[in-house]
Amino acid sequence: MQIHYKEHMDSSFDHDQLARALSRERKRAGLSLTEAASRAGIGKSTLSILESGSGNPSVETLWALATAYQVPLSSLLDPPKPDIEMIRKGDLPELRSDAGSYAVSLISTSPLGVQRDIYFVAAEPGEVKTSEPHQAGTIEHIIVATGRVAVEVQGARYELNHGDYLRYPGDLAHTFEALESESTAVSVIESS
């Protein structure tokens, strides 16, 4: 199955972040530009252009580079995260199959050595679920499946719609509230 990244990288794609990631992973692997390009089966000039932030790579080129660097593709596409991050469903980059009816979107990568628990949440309006801080270093992820919800972390309120994603420190006090009837979400709690 061949996978395409919306034909090419769209204008919202951060080419500078990709350039930094390519350079970082190449250096981490201890490879010169020539060695890395050779292992990936691309031209040295192509890799140089990509590392300068000027190129528009295909998903095949990025897969080849990730393979050459022995890292998951997500390590090239996923920039370092702020403590709290909200992603709207429409902002997720898609990898589509040739079949057209199947698409995946990378929402969050899992750091090495991290344990993840996954929960399905069903909630109704009227009661706010308050959670005390979990163990230090805990990160929580919420993906809204149906309805609308609000999550509050340290006084900041985030309203999420169907398909939206929020990541935040679970070691801070936080709340979860359904804003519509029959709201559901997937909650992922990760700890080291």
Coordinates of C-alpha atoms in Angstrom, one line a residue:
M1 CA 0.0 0.0 0.0
Q2 CA 1.4 3.4 -1.0
I3 CA 0.8 6.3 1.4
H4 CA 0.7 9.9 0.4
Y5 CA 1.0 13.0 2.5
K6 CA -1.8 15.1 1.0
E7 CA 0.1 14.9 -2.4
H8 CA 2.9 17.1 -0.9
M9 CA 3.5 19.0 2.3
D10 CA 0.9 21.7 2.7
S11 CA 1.6 25.3 3.4
S12 CA 0.9 24.9 7.2
F13 CA 3.8 22.3 7.4
D14 CA 6.8 23.7 9.4
H15 CA 9.7 23.2 7.0
D16 CA 12.1 24.8 9.5
Q17 CA 11.2 22.3 12.2
L18 CA 11.7 19.5 9.7
A19 CA 15.1 20.9 8.7
R20 CA 16.1 21.0 12.4
A21 CA 14.9 17.5 12.9
L22 CA 16.7 16.1 9.9
S23 CA 19.9 17.7 10.9
R24 CA 19.5 16.6 14.6
E25 CA 18.8 13.0 13.7
R26 CA 21.6 12.8 11.1
K27 CA 24.1 14.1 13.6
R28 CA 22.7 11.8 16.3
A29 CA 23.3 8.9 14.0
G30 CA 26.9 10.1 13.4
L31 CA 26.4 10.4 9.6
S32 CA 27.8 12.9 7.2
L33 CA 25.5 14.4 4.5
T34 CA 27.0 12.1 2.0
E35 CA 26.6 9.0 4.1
A36 CA 23.0 9.8 5.1
A37 CA 22.0 10.6 1.5
S38 CA 23.6 7.4 0.3
R39 CA 21.8 5.3 2.9
A40 CA 18.5 6.9 2.1
G41 CA 19.0 6.6 -1.6
I42 CA 18.7 10.3 -2.3
G43 CA 21.1 12.9 -3.6
K44 CA 23.4 14.8 -1.2
S45 CA 22.1 18.1 -2.7
T46 CA 18.5 17.0 -1.9
L47 CA 19.4 16.3 1.7
S48 CA 21.3 19.6 1.9
I49 CA 18.3 21.5 0.6
L50 CA 15.9 19.7 3.1
E51 CA 18.2 20.5 6.0
S52 CA 18.2 24.2 4.9
G53 CA 14.4 24.2 5.2
S54 CA 14.0 24.9 1.5
G55 CA 12.8 21.6 0.2
N56 CA 9.3 20.1 -0.2
P57 CA 9.9 16.3 0.5
S58 CA 7.6 13.5 -0.4
V59 CA 6.6 11.1 2.3
E60 CA 8.7 8.4 0.6
T61 CA 11.8 10.6 1.0
L62 CA 11.1 11.2 4.7
W63 CA 10.5 7.5 5.2
A64 CA 13.8 6.7 3.6
L65 CA 15.6 9.2 5.8
A66 CA 13.9 8.0 8.9
T67 CA 15.0 4.4 8.0
A68 CA 18.6 5.6 7.3
Y69 CA 18.7 7.3 10.8
Q70 CA 17.0 4.3 12.4
V71 CA 14.2 6.5 14.0
P72 CA 10.4 6.5 13.6
L73 CA 9.1 8.8 11.0
S74 CA 7.3 10.7 13.8
S75 CA 10.7 11.9 15.2
L76 CA 11.1 13.9 12.0
L77 CA 7.6 15.2 11.8
D78 CA 6.7 15.8 15.5
P79 CA 8.4 19.0 16.9
P80 CA 9.2 19.3 20.6
K81 CA 6.0 19.9 22.5
P82 CA 5.0 22.7 24.9
D83 CA 3.5 21.7 28.3
I84 CA -0.1 22.2 27.0
E85 CA -1.1 21.6 23.4
M86 CA -4.5 21.6 21.8
I87 CA -5.0 20.4 18.2
R88 CA -8.2 21.0 16.2
K89 CA -9.2 18.0 14.1
G90 CA -8.9 20.1 10.9
D91 CA -5.3 20.9 11.7
L92 CA -4.0 17.3 11.8
P93 CA -1.9 16.4 8.8
E94 CA -3.1 13.2 7.1
L95 CA -1.3 10.3 5.5
R96 CA -3.8 8.9 3.0
S97 CA -3.7 5.5 1.3
D98 CA -4.3 5.0 -2.4
A99 CA -7.6 3.5 -1.6
G100 CA -8.8 7.0 -0.5
S101 CA -11.1 5.7 2.2
Y102 CA -8.3 5.3 4.8
A103 CA -6.3 8.0 6.4
V104 CA -4.2 8.2 9.6
S105 CA -3.0 11.3 11.5
L106 CA -0.2 11.2 14.0
I107 CA -1.5 12.9 17.1
S108 CA 1.2 12.2 19.7
T109 CA 4.3 10.1 19.9
S110 CA 5.2 8.1 23.0
P111 CA 8.6 8.8 24.6
L112 CA 10.8 5.8 25.3
G113 CA 10.2 4.1 28.6
V114 CA 6.7 5.6 29.1
Q115 CA 3.7 3.6 30.3
R116 CA 0.3 4.6 28.8
D117 CA -3.1 3.8 30.1
I118 CA -6.0 4.4 27.7
Y119 CA -9.6 5.1 29.0
F120 CA -12.9 5.7 27.3
V121 CA -14.8 8.5 29.0
A122 CA -18.6 9.0 28.8
A123 CA -19.9 12.2 30.4
E124 CA -23.1 14.2 30.7
P125 CA -23.4 18.0 31.3
G126 CA -24.0 19.2 34.9
E127 CA -21.1 17.8 36.8
V128 CA -17.5 18.8 36.6
K129 CA -15.0 16.0 37.3
T130 CA -12.1 17.4 39.3
S131 CA -8.8 15.4 39.4
E132 CA -6.1 16.0 41.9
P133 CA -2.6 16.1 40.5
H134 CA -1.2 12.6 39.5
Q135 CA 2.4 11.5 40.1
A136 CA 5.1 13.9 39.0
G137 CA 5.8 13.8 35.2
T138 CA 2.4 12.4 34.3
I139 CA 1.0 13.7 30.9
E140 CA -2.6 13.4 29.9
H141 CA -4.1 13.3 26.4
I142 CA -7.8 13.9 25.6
I143 CA -9.3 13.2 22.2
V144 CA -13.0 14.0 21.9
A145 CA -15.0 11.3 20.2
T146 CA -18.5 12.8 20.4
G147 CA -20.1 16.0 21.7
R148 CA -18.1 18.8 23.3
V149 CA -16.1 19.0 26.5
A150 CA -14.1 21.5 28.5
V151 CA -10.8 20.8 30.3
E152 CA -9.4 23.3 32.7
V153 CA -5.7 23.2 33.7
Q154 CA -4.3 25.8 36.2
G155 CA -7.1 28.2 35.5
A156 CA -6.9 28.0 31.7
R157 CA -10.1 26.6 30.1
Y158 CA -9.9 24.6 26.8
E159 CA -13.1 23.8 25.0
L160 CA -12.8 20.9 22.6
N161 CA -15.2 19.7 19.8
H162 CA -15.5 16.3 18.1
G163 CA -12.1 15.2 16.9
D164 CA -10.1 17.8 18.9
Y165 CA -7.0 16.8 20.9
L166 CA -5.5 18.3 24.1
R167 CA -2.3 17.3 25.9
Y168 CA -1.5 18.7 29.3
P169 CA 0.5 18.0 32.5
G170 CA -1.5 15.5 34.6
D171 CA 0.6 16.4 37.6
L172 CA -1.4 19.6 37.9
A173 CA -4.9 19.9 39.2
H174 CA -7.4 19.7 36.3
T175 CA -11.1 19.3 35.5
F176 CA -13.2 17.6 32.8
E177 CA -16.7 18.8 31.9
A178 CA -19.2 17.6 29.3
L179 CA -20.7 20.6 27.5
E180 CA -23.2 18.5 25.4
S181 CA -25.3 15.4 26.2
E182 CA -23.6 12.0 25.4
S183 CA -20.1 13.5 25.2
T184 CA -17.4 10.9 24.9
A185 CA -13.6 11.0 24.7
V186 CA -10.5 8.9 24.8
S187 CA -8.2 9.7 27.7
V188 CA -4.6 8.5 27.6
I189 CA -2.5 8.9 30.8
E190 CA 1.2 8.4 30.4
S191 CA 3.8 8.1 33.2
S192 CA 7.4 7.1 33.4

